[in-house]
Amino acid sequence: MHDEPKTLDPTARPATTTVPAATTAPPGAAVAGDSSARGRAQRWTLGLVTVGLVLAALNLRPAITSLGALLEEVSAGLHMSGTVAGVLTSVPPLCFAVFGITAPRLARRFGPAAVVCAGMAAIFTGLILRPFAGGTVGFLAASALALMGIAVSNVLMPVIVKRYFPDRIGSMTGLYSMALALGTSIAAAATVPMTAALGGDWRIGLGVWAAIAALAVLPWIPLVRDRDRVTTETRTTTAATETAAPRITRSRTAWALGCYFGLQATGAYITMGWMPQIFRDAGVPASTAGVLLAVTMVMGVPLAFVIPRLATRMKNQGPIVVALGLCGLAGYTGLFLAPAAGAWVWALLLGVSNCSFPLALTMIGMRSRTGAGVVRLSAFAQSVGYLISIPGPLLVGVLYQHSGGWGLPIVLMGGLMVPQMIVGTLAGRDRTVEDES
């Protein structure tokens, strides 16, 4: 899905826990027994981390997509205007921009596993509190708490994979990426029918997702003390990101990547926050509108594997940028002309367009020669990008409220695809930030 983890250095040598070599230990049965016990402990730890990764990834989007499916009921129940509802849909990128930056420092101090455990606990607390908040302010505060947990956990997922599975980075990243897309899609498709089955109260329909978040806390509790995994590599990576930032601002490619990341994130959060409501206002049943959002989100599962591989085989990624952008333009055109008649087609096209996210991450990894350069480019592009994406969902809400329909908001959504294709083409050129800075 989309919203999305910070790119780590793909060329860096993975740090591993130092284990005494067998040749340095005295021979004997005691050594064999000790090695066997150590092996069992390592297998138990890796199994626990695997379960923790899957459960954590399942919880990185339901707080957003479940709200999108019930936005009409939540707005009516809390007496929100269209503008306030727009603010609500702008909270996720704001939290990702603000709190995601703190994740490396927190991991350096407490350990990545401990921070992810705290992140899952924050998601649970926010999800269980927000349905029962007394008003809009309380609802926003509880949502921000859950999103804070999502932000730090989102950033640290690749760190966990690299630390515990240095020889299986691709397969484990694919595993948690699929779990993330699955959680996104299930929350979008199941929230409305589940709410109806539980009596029709939107508060219960939102609060039920806290149960999965509670389960996600459990595997990380035994890993909280695993502080030895915080190594010199983590500290060096964080230091490089912080000290090299001023130079990256002189690179046109870095700014193009930041703008591209921001515009694709804008489209993603507008889609997650408003697409079900667009379909519902066009006469599509609420449950079907949730499934349509799920279809859009689930497109990221197969394409997240295909697009990066294709992009790395091309020197210039501009053609892929344009192809994805044209899919977005076609989808928004369909929403404008016949939202209900071609709903499934528009959902598929917008799902393809939203796969600009893995393309953006792939280009970040290709636009620097060095590992340290990739890390600081990722930090810069994602920070700038999430800040750029904040006004989009809010502006859609304002236009919807003041125009009384979806015509102008959809024109805005489609219009944003044009600058996205332009800056994406610039970012996709065969050059590196070192050439410019």
Short mmCIF file of C-alpha atoms in Angstrom, two decimals:
data_model
loop_
_atom_site.label_atom_id
_atom_site.label_comp_id
_atom_site.label_asym_id
_atom_site.label_seq_id
_atom_site.Cartn_x
_atom_site.Cartn_y
_atom_site.Cartn_z
CA MET A 1 0.00 0.00 0.00
CA HIS A 2 1.10 3.59 0.51
CA ASP A 3 1.74 4.91 2.44
CA GLU A 4 5.08 3.81 3.39
CA PRO A 5 8.96 2.59 5.11
CA LYS A 6 12.13 4.65 4.81
CA THR A 7 14.65 3.16 2.39
CA LEU A 8 17.76 1.74 4.00
CA ASP A 9 21.14 1.28 2.42
CA PRO A 10 20.86 -1.83 0.24
CA THR A 11 24.63 -2.11 -0.12
CA ALA A 12 25.57 -1.90 3.52
CA ARG A 13 27.01 -4.97 5.15
CA PRO A 14 24.41 -6.32 7.58
CA ALA A 15 25.45 -6.23 11.21
CA THR A 16 25.10 -9.52 13.04
CA THR A 17 25.37 -10.66 16.57
CA THR A 18 28.91 -11.89 17.23
CA VAL A 19 29.03 -15.61 17.93
CA PRO A 20 32.30 -17.27 19.02
CA ALA A 21 33.72 -19.45 16.29
CA ALA A 22 33.62 -23.18 16.85
CA THR A 23 37.40 -23.47 16.39
CA THR A 24 38.10 -21.21 19.36
CA ALA A 25 36.10 -23.28 21.85
CA PRO A 26 37.56 -26.32 23.60
CA PRO A 27 36.25 -29.61 22.29
CA GLY A 28 33.79 -31.63 24.30
CA ALA A 29 30.16 -32.49 24.79
CA ALA A 30 29.52 -29.36 26.82
CA VAL A 31 30.36 -27.17 23.85
CA ALA A 32 28.05 -29.14 21.60
CA GLY A 33 25.25 -28.82 24.11
CA ASP A 34 25.85 -25.10 24.44
CA SER A 35 25.78 -24.65 20.66
CA SER A 36 22.55 -26.62 20.44
CA ALA A 37 20.94 -24.48 23.14
CA ARG A 38 22.14 -21.32 21.41
CA GLY A 39 20.70 -22.55 18.11
CA ARG A 40 17.32 -23.25 19.69
CA ALA A 41 17.31 -19.81 21.30
CA GLN A 42 18.14 -18.16 17.98
CA ARG A 43 15.41 -20.09 16.15
CA TRP A 44 12.90 -19.13 18.84
CA THR A 45 13.90 -15.47 18.57
CA LEU A 46 13.68 -15.45 14.77
CA GLY A 47 10.29 -17.16 14.89
CA LEU A 48 9.07 -14.59 17.39
CA VAL A 49 10.34 -11.72 15.25
CA THR A 50 8.64 -13.21 12.16
CA VAL A 51 5.28 -13.39 13.95
CA GLY A 52 5.86 -9.88 15.32
CA LEU A 53 6.63 -8.47 11.86
CA VAL A 54 3.48 -9.95 10.32
CA LEU A 55 1.21 -8.78 13.14
CA ALA A 56 2.82 -5.33 13.21
CA ALA A 57 2.44 -4.92 9.45
CA LEU A 58 -1.22 -5.93 9.64
CA ASN A 59 -1.75 -2.97 11.98
CA LEU A 60 0.01 -0.25 9.97
CA ARG A 61 -3.04 0.86 7.96
CA PRO A 62 -6.40 -0.23 9.47
CA ALA A 63 -6.50 2.92 11.62
CA ILE A 64 -6.67 4.88 8.34
CA THR A 65 -8.72 2.72 5.97
CA SER A 66 -11.34 1.72 8.56
CA LEU A 67 -11.99 5.40 9.19
CA GLY A 68 -12.27 6.08 5.46
CA ALA A 69 -14.97 3.41 5.16
CA LEU A 70 -17.02 4.99 7.98
CA LEU A 71 -16.14 8.65 7.42
CA GLU A 72 -19.77 9.64 6.75
CA GLU A 73 -21.01 8.07 9.99
CA VAL A 74 -18.10 9.49 12.01
CA SER A 75 -18.62 12.99 10.57
CA ALA A 76 -22.33 12.88 11.38
CA GLY A 77 -21.80 11.42 14.84
CA LEU A 78 -19.22 14.03 15.83
CA HIS A 79 -20.94 16.85 13.88
CA MET A 80 -17.90 17.47 11.68
CA SER A 81 -17.97 19.83 8.75
CA GLY A 82 -16.37 18.86 5.45
CA THR A 83 -13.37 21.00 6.33
CA VAL A 84 -12.86 19.27 9.69
CA ALA A 85 -13.23 15.87 8.01
CA GLY A 86 -10.55 17.00 5.58
CA VAL A 87 -8.30 17.84 8.53
CA LEU A 88 -8.92 14.34 9.84
CA THR A 89 -7.77 12.77 6.57
CA SER A 90 -4.65 14.99 6.63
CA VAL A 91 -3.56 13.75 10.06
CA PRO A 92 -1.82 10.53 8.83
CA PRO A 93 0.83 12.19 6.63
CA LEU A 94 1.37 14.90 9.26
CA CYS A 95 2.06 12.27 11.92
CA PHE A 96 4.30 10.30 9.55
CA ALA A 97 6.33 13.43 8.79
CA VAL A 98 6.63 14.55 12.42
CA PHE A 99 6.95 11.30 14.36
CA GLY A 100 8.75 9.21 11.75
CA ILE A 101 11.80 11.45 12.07
CA THR A 102 12.13 10.47 15.75
CA ALA A 103 12.28 6.72 15.08
CA PRO A 104 16.07 6.42 14.45
CA ARG A 105 16.92 8.33 17.63
CA LEU A 106 14.46 6.28 19.70
CA ALA A 107 15.85 3.04 18.25
CA ARG A 108 19.38 4.14 19.02
CA ARG A 109 18.47 4.77 22.65
CA PHE A 110 16.02 1.97 23.46
CA GLY A 111 16.49 -0.59 20.69
CA PRO A 112 14.33 -1.13 17.57
CA ALA A 113 12.29 -3.98 19.07
CA ALA A 114 11.42 -1.93 22.16
CA VAL A 115 10.29 1.01 20.03
CA VAL A 116 8.13 -1.22 17.80
CA CYS A 117 6.59 -2.75 20.94
CA ALA A 118 5.78 0.74 22.21
CA GLY A 119 4.44 1.63 18.76
CA MET A 120 2.04 -1.31 18.77
CA ALA A 121 0.92 -0.33 22.28
CA ALA A 122 0.29 3.24 21.07
CA ILE A 123 -1.78 1.93 18.15
CA PHE A 124 -3.86 -0.20 20.51
CA THR A 125 -4.40 2.67 22.95
CA GLY A 126 -5.35 5.14 20.21
CA LEU A 127 -7.77 2.71 18.53
CA ILE A 128 -9.49 1.74 21.75
CA LEU A 129 -9.87 5.37 22.89
CA ARG A 130 -10.87 7.22 19.74
CA PRO A 131 -14.34 5.72 19.17
CA PHE A 132 -15.37 6.77 22.64
CA ALA A 133 -13.89 10.27 22.60
CA GLY A 134 -16.41 12.91 23.63
CA GLY A 135 -15.87 15.17 20.64
CA THR A 136 -13.80 16.01 17.60
CA VAL A 137 -10.72 17.14 19.55
CA GLY A 138 -10.56 13.92 21.55
CA PHE A 139 -11.11 11.87 18.40
CA LEU A 140 -8.25 13.66 16.64
CA ALA A 141 -5.94 13.26 19.66
CA ALA A 142 -6.61 9.51 19.92
CA SER A 143 -6.12 9.15 16.16
CA ALA A 144 -2.80 11.02 16.42
CA LEU A 145 -1.65 8.63 19.16
CA ALA A 146 -2.37 5.60 17.00
CA LEU A 147 -0.72 7.24 14.00
CA MET A 148 2.34 8.08 16.09
CA GLY A 149 2.74 4.37 16.81
CA ILE A 150 2.27 3.60 13.12
CA ALA A 151 4.87 6.21 12.10
CA VAL A 152 7.72 4.94 14.26
CA SER A 153 6.91 1.28 13.57
CA ASN A 154 6.67 1.95 9.84
CA VAL A 155 10.18 3.40 9.76
CA LEU A 156 11.68 0.59 11.85
CA MET A 157 10.22 -2.40 9.99
CA PRO A 158 13.12 -2.47 7.48
CA VAL A 159 15.57 -2.01 10.36
CA ILE A 160 14.16 -5.07 12.13
CA VAL A 161 14.38 -7.11 8.93
CA LYS A 162 17.97 -6.07 8.31
CA ARG A 163 19.02 -6.78 11.91
CA TYR A 164 17.44 -10.21 12.37
CA PHE A 165 17.34 -11.53 8.78
CA PRO A 166 20.47 -10.16 7.03
CA ASP A 167 20.49 -13.09 4.58
CA ARG A 168 16.74 -12.97 3.83
CA ILE A 169 16.04 -9.27 3.42
CA GLY A 170 14.09 -9.69 0.17
CA SER A 171 11.81 -12.49 1.33
CA MET A 172 11.11 -10.98 4.75
CA THR A 173 10.46 -7.53 3.27
CA GLY A 174 8.04 -9.16 0.84
CA LEU A 175 6.35 -10.97 3.74
CA TYR A 176 5.65 -7.85 5.78
CA SER A 177 4.76 -5.83 2.66
CA MET A 178 2.10 -8.39 1.80
CA ALA A 179 0.84 -8.33 5.40
CA LEU A 180 0.66 -4.53 5.25
CA ALA A 181 -1.37 -4.59 2.02
CA LEU A 182 -3.58 -7.35 3.45
CA GLY A 183 -4.32 -5.37 6.60
CA THR A 184 -5.09 -2.30 4.51
CA SER A 185 -7.49 -4.18 2.26
CA ILE A 186 -9.25 -6.16 4.99
CA ALA A 187 -9.94 -3.03 7.04
CA ALA A 188 -11.32 -1.25 3.97
CA ALA A 189 -13.56 -4.15 2.91
CA ALA A 190 -14.70 -5.53 6.27
CA THR A 191 -15.32 -2.43 8.40
CA VAL A 192 -18.80 -1.58 7.07
CA PRO A 193 -20.29 -5.12 7.06
CA MET A 194 -18.69 -5.86 10.43
CA THR A 195 -20.16 -2.66 11.85
CA ALA A 196 -23.59 -3.66 10.58
CA ALA A 197 -23.22 -7.14 12.10
CA LEU A 198 -22.29 -5.61 15.47
CA GLY A 199 -25.41 -3.46 15.63
CA GLY A 200 -24.58 -0.57 13.28
CA ASP A 201 -22.69 1.59 15.79
CA TRP A 202 -19.68 3.16 14.06
CA ARG A 203 -17.88 3.43 17.41
CA ILE A 204 -17.82 -0.35 17.80
CA GLY A 205 -16.93 -0.78 14.13
CA LEU A 206 -13.81 1.36 14.60
CA GLY A 207 -12.91 0.09 18.07
CA VAL A 208 -12.87 -3.58 17.10
CA TRP A 209 -9.56 -3.08 15.24
CA ALA A 210 -7.89 -2.48 18.60
CA ALA A 211 -8.10 -6.24 19.25
CA ILE A 212 -5.62 -7.01 16.46
CA ALA A 213 -3.34 -4.25 17.71
CA ALA A 214 -3.40 -5.82 21.19
CA LEU A 215 -2.25 -9.14 19.71
CA ALA A 216 0.56 -7.34 17.88
CA VAL A 217 2.05 -6.13 21.17
CA LEU A 218 2.60 -9.63 22.55
CA PRO A 219 5.43 -10.99 20.33
CA TRP A 220 7.53 -7.88 20.94
CA ILE A 221 7.45 -7.99 24.74
CA PRO A 222 10.14 -10.74 25.04
CA LEU A 223 12.28 -8.79 22.54
CA VAL A 224 12.26 -5.51 24.46
CA ARG A 225 15.53 -6.34 26.23
CA ASP A 226 17.28 -7.24 22.98
CA ARG A 227 19.33 -4.05 23.20
CA ASP A 228 22.51 -5.70 21.88
CA ARG A 229 21.03 -5.41 18.40
CA VAL A 230 21.54 -1.63 18.54
CA THR A 231 25.00 -1.55 17.01
CA THR A 232 27.50 0.87 15.62
CA GLU A 233 25.79 0.53 12.23
CA THR A 234 22.57 2.07 13.55
CA ARG A 235 24.44 4.94 15.15
CA THR A 236 26.53 5.55 12.05
CA THR A 237 23.46 5.52 9.79
CA THR A 238 21.61 8.00 11.99
CA ALA A 239 24.63 10.28 12.27
CA ALA A 240 25.16 10.27 8.51
CA THR A 241 21.52 11.19 7.96
CA GLU A 242 21.70 14.10 10.40
CA THR A 243 25.09 15.59 9.47
CA ALA A 244 24.80 15.34 5.68
CA ALA A 245 21.36 16.94 5.31
CA PRO A 246 22.53 20.45 4.30
CA ARG A 247 24.34 19.15 1.20
CA ILE A 248 21.40 17.18 -0.13
CA THR A 249 19.32 20.35 -0.38
CA ARG A 250 21.52 21.53 -3.27
CA SER A 251 20.51 18.61 -5.47
CA ARG A 252 17.74 19.10 -8.04
CA THR A 253 17.23 15.35 -8.22
CA ALA A 254 16.68 15.20 -4.45
CA TRP A 255 14.05 17.93 -4.66
CA ALA A 256 12.40 16.20 -7.63
CA LEU A 257 12.27 12.96 -5.66
CA GLY A 258 10.84 14.75 -2.63
CA CYS A 259 8.12 16.36 -4.73
CA TYR A 260 7.34 13.09 -6.50
CA PHE A 261 7.11 11.25 -3.19
CA GLY A 262 4.85 13.99 -1.83
CA LEU A 263 2.49 14.04 -4.80
CA GLN A 264 2.10 10.26 -4.89
CA ALA A 265 1.49 10.27 -1.12
CA THR A 266 -1.13 13.00 -1.63
CA GLY A 267 -3.00 10.77 -4.08
CA ALA A 268 -2.72 7.78 -1.76
CA TYR A 269 -4.12 9.57 1.31
CA ILE A 270 -6.88 11.25 -0.68
CA THR A 271 -7.83 7.81 -1.98
CA MET A 272 -7.80 6.17 1.45
CA GLY A 273 -9.67 9.04 3.06
CA TRP A 274 -12.24 10.01 0.43
CA MET A 275 -12.72 7.36 -2.27
CA PRO A 276 -15.37 5.33 -0.40
CA GLN A 277 -17.36 8.52 0.19
CA ILE A 278 -17.14 9.45 -3.50
CA PHE A 279 -18.62 6.10 -4.47
CA ARG A 280 -21.27 6.25 -1.75
CA ASP A 281 -22.41 9.70 -2.87
CA ALA A 282 -22.69 8.29 -6.40
CA GLY A 283 -25.17 5.67 -5.19
CA VAL A 284 -22.81 2.76 -4.54
CA PRO A 285 -23.75 0.82 -1.34
CA ALA A 286 -21.48 1.47 1.63
CA SER A 287 -20.25 -2.13 1.84
CA THR A 288 -19.41 -2.15 -1.88
CA ALA A 289 -17.58 1.17 -1.55
CA GLY A 290 -15.37 -0.39 1.11
CA VAL A 291 -14.62 -3.35 -1.14
CA LEU A 292 -13.73 -0.97 -3.98
CA LEU A 293 -11.17 0.72 -1.73
CA ALA A 294 -9.86 -2.72 -0.80
CA VAL A 295 -9.43 -3.54 -4.50
CA THR A 296 -7.46 -0.33 -4.98
CA MET A 297 -5.22 -1.10 -2.01
CA VAL A 298 -4.62 -4.78 -2.82
CA MET A 299 -3.20 -3.90 -6.25
CA GLY A 300 -0.05 -2.98 -4.36
CA VAL A 301 0.66 -6.61 -3.45
CA PRO A 302 1.70 -7.98 -6.87
CA LEU A 303 2.87 -4.71 -8.38
CA ALA A 304 5.16 -3.94 -5.45
CA PHE A 305 7.28 -6.88 -6.62
CA VAL A 306 7.06 -6.21 -10.36
CA ILE A 307 7.64 -2.45 -10.57
CA PRO A 308 10.92 -2.23 -8.58
CA ARG A 309 12.46 -5.08 -10.59
CA LEU A 310 11.45 -3.44 -13.85
CA ALA A 311 12.73 -0.05 -12.67
CA THR A 312 16.18 -1.36 -11.76
CA ARG A 313 16.62 -2.73 -15.29
CA MET A 314 16.06 0.71 -16.81
CA LYS A 315 18.48 3.62 -16.71
CA ASN A 316 15.62 6.10 -16.90
CA GLN A 317 12.44 5.41 -14.94
CA GLY A 318 10.49 8.21 -16.61
CA PRO A 319 8.39 5.88 -18.82
CA ILE A 320 7.13 3.99 -15.75
CA VAL A 321 6.31 7.30 -14.04
CA VAL A 322 4.26 8.39 -17.05
CA ALA A 323 2.49 5.03 -17.41
CA LEU A 324 1.39 5.07 -13.76
CA GLY A 325 0.35 8.71 -14.04
CA LEU A 326 -1.79 8.03 -17.10
CA CYS A 327 -3.56 5.23 -15.22
CA GLY A 328 -4.34 7.77 -12.49
CA LEU A 329 -5.64 10.32 -14.99
CA ALA A 330 -7.88 7.69 -16.60
CA GLY A 331 -9.21 6.62 -13.20
CA TYR A 332 -10.04 10.15 -12.08
CA THR A 333 -11.63 10.93 -15.45
CA GLY A 334 -13.88 7.91 -14.97
CA LEU A 335 -14.76 9.03 -11.45
CA PHE A 336 -15.75 12.41 -12.84
CA LEU A 337 -17.86 11.12 -15.75
CA ALA A 338 -19.42 7.88 -14.48
CA PRO A 339 -18.39 7.08 -10.90
CA ALA A 340 -20.92 4.31 -10.29
CA ALA A 341 -21.16 2.77 -13.78
CA GLY A 342 -17.45 1.98 -14.07
CA ALA A 343 -16.59 1.84 -10.37
CA TRP A 344 -14.58 -1.40 -10.56
CA VAL A 345 -12.51 -0.18 -13.50
CA TRP A 346 -11.73 3.14 -11.83
CA ALA A 347 -10.74 1.34 -8.62
CA LEU A 348 -8.32 -0.89 -10.55
CA LEU A 349 -6.78 2.03 -12.46
CA LEU A 350 -6.28 4.07 -9.28
CA GLY A 351 -4.78 1.01 -7.61
CA VAL A 352 -2.18 0.78 -10.39
CA SER A 353 -1.50 4.51 -10.15
CA ASN A 354 -0.97 4.31 -6.39
CA CYS A 355 1.92 1.89 -7.00
CA SER A 356 4.05 4.98 -7.56
CA PHE A 357 5.07 4.43 -3.92
CA PRO A 358 7.36 1.40 -4.49
CA LEU A 359 8.69 3.12 -7.61
CA ALA A 360 9.62 6.19 -5.53
CA LEU A 361 11.46 4.03 -3.01
CA THR A 362 13.30 2.22 -5.80
CA MET A 363 14.42 5.48 -7.39
CA ILE A 364 15.69 6.72 -4.02
CA GLY A 365 17.99 3.69 -3.92
CA MET A 366 19.22 4.34 -7.47
CA ARG A 367 19.90 8.07 -7.25
CA SER A 368 22.98 7.88 -5.02
CA ARG A 369 26.34 6.16 -5.41
CA THR A 370 26.97 5.50 -1.73
CA GLY A 371 25.16 3.86 1.13
CA ALA A 372 25.25 6.98 3.28
CA GLY A 373 23.90 8.95 0.33
CA VAL A 374 20.92 6.61 -0.02
CA VAL A 375 20.10 6.96 3.68
CA ARG A 376 20.14 10.75 3.71
CA LEU A 377 18.34 10.97 0.36
CA SER A 378 15.62 8.71 1.74
CA ALA A 379 15.27 10.82 4.88
CA PHE A 380 15.14 14.05 2.87
CA ALA A 381 12.75 12.82 0.16
CA GLN A 382 10.30 11.22 2.58
CA SER A 383 10.31 14.12 5.05
CA VAL A 384 9.73 16.66 2.27
CA GLY A 385 7.21 14.36 0.63
CA TYR A 386 5.02 13.81 3.67
CA LEU A 387 4.99 17.53 4.39
CA ILE A 388 3.87 18.20 0.81
CA SER A 389 1.09 15.62 1.11
CA ILE A 390 -0.57 17.17 4.17
CA PRO A 391 -2.73 19.85 2.45
CA GLY A 392 -4.19 17.56 -0.23
CA PRO A 393 -6.88 15.67 1.73
CA LEU A 394 -7.78 18.88 3.60
CA LEU A 395 -8.22 20.81 0.35
CA VAL A 396 -10.44 18.05 -1.03
CA GLY A 397 -12.69 18.39 2.03
CA VAL A 398 -12.87 22.17 1.68
CA LEU A 399 -13.74 21.97 -2.03
CA TYR A 400 -16.36 19.30 -1.37
CA GLN A 401 -18.03 21.36 1.33
CA HIS A 402 -18.10 24.63 -0.60
CA SER A 403 -18.93 23.25 -4.05
CA GLY A 404 -21.56 20.80 -2.81
CA GLY A 405 -20.30 17.94 -4.98
CA TRP A 406 -17.29 15.94 -6.10
CA GLY A 407 -16.68 17.64 -9.46
CA LEU A 408 -14.03 20.16 -8.32
CA PRO A 409 -12.28 17.76 -5.90
CA ILE A 410 -11.93 15.12 -8.62
CA VAL A 411 -10.60 17.72 -11.06
CA LEU A 412 -8.00 18.63 -8.41
CA MET A 413 -7.05 14.98 -7.92
CA GLY A 414 -6.64 14.42 -11.64
CA GLY A 415 -4.81 17.71 -12.09
CA LEU A 416 -2.18 16.71 -9.53
CA MET A 417 -1.20 13.79 -11.75
CA VAL A 418 0.33 16.21 -14.27
CA PRO A 419 3.01 17.72 -11.97
CA GLN A 420 3.53 14.25 -10.50
CA MET A 421 4.50 12.94 -13.93
CA ILE A 422 6.75 15.95 -14.57
CA VAL A 423 8.75 15.78 -11.34
CA GLY A 424 8.79 11.97 -11.48
CA THR A 425 10.33 12.12 -14.95
CA LEU A 426 12.99 14.53 -13.65
CA ALA A 427 13.67 12.26 -10.67
CA GLY A 428 13.95 9.23 -12.94
CA ARG A 429 16.84 10.57 -15.00
CA ASP A 430 20.08 8.56 -14.95
CA ARG A 431 22.06 10.70 -12.49
CA THR A 432 22.96 10.78 -8.82
CA VAL A 433 22.70 13.41 -6.11
CA GLU A 434 26.50 13.39 -5.81
CA ASP A 435 26.67 14.75 -9.39
CA GLU A 436 24.69 17.80 -8.29
CA SER A 437 25.74 18.40 -4.69
#
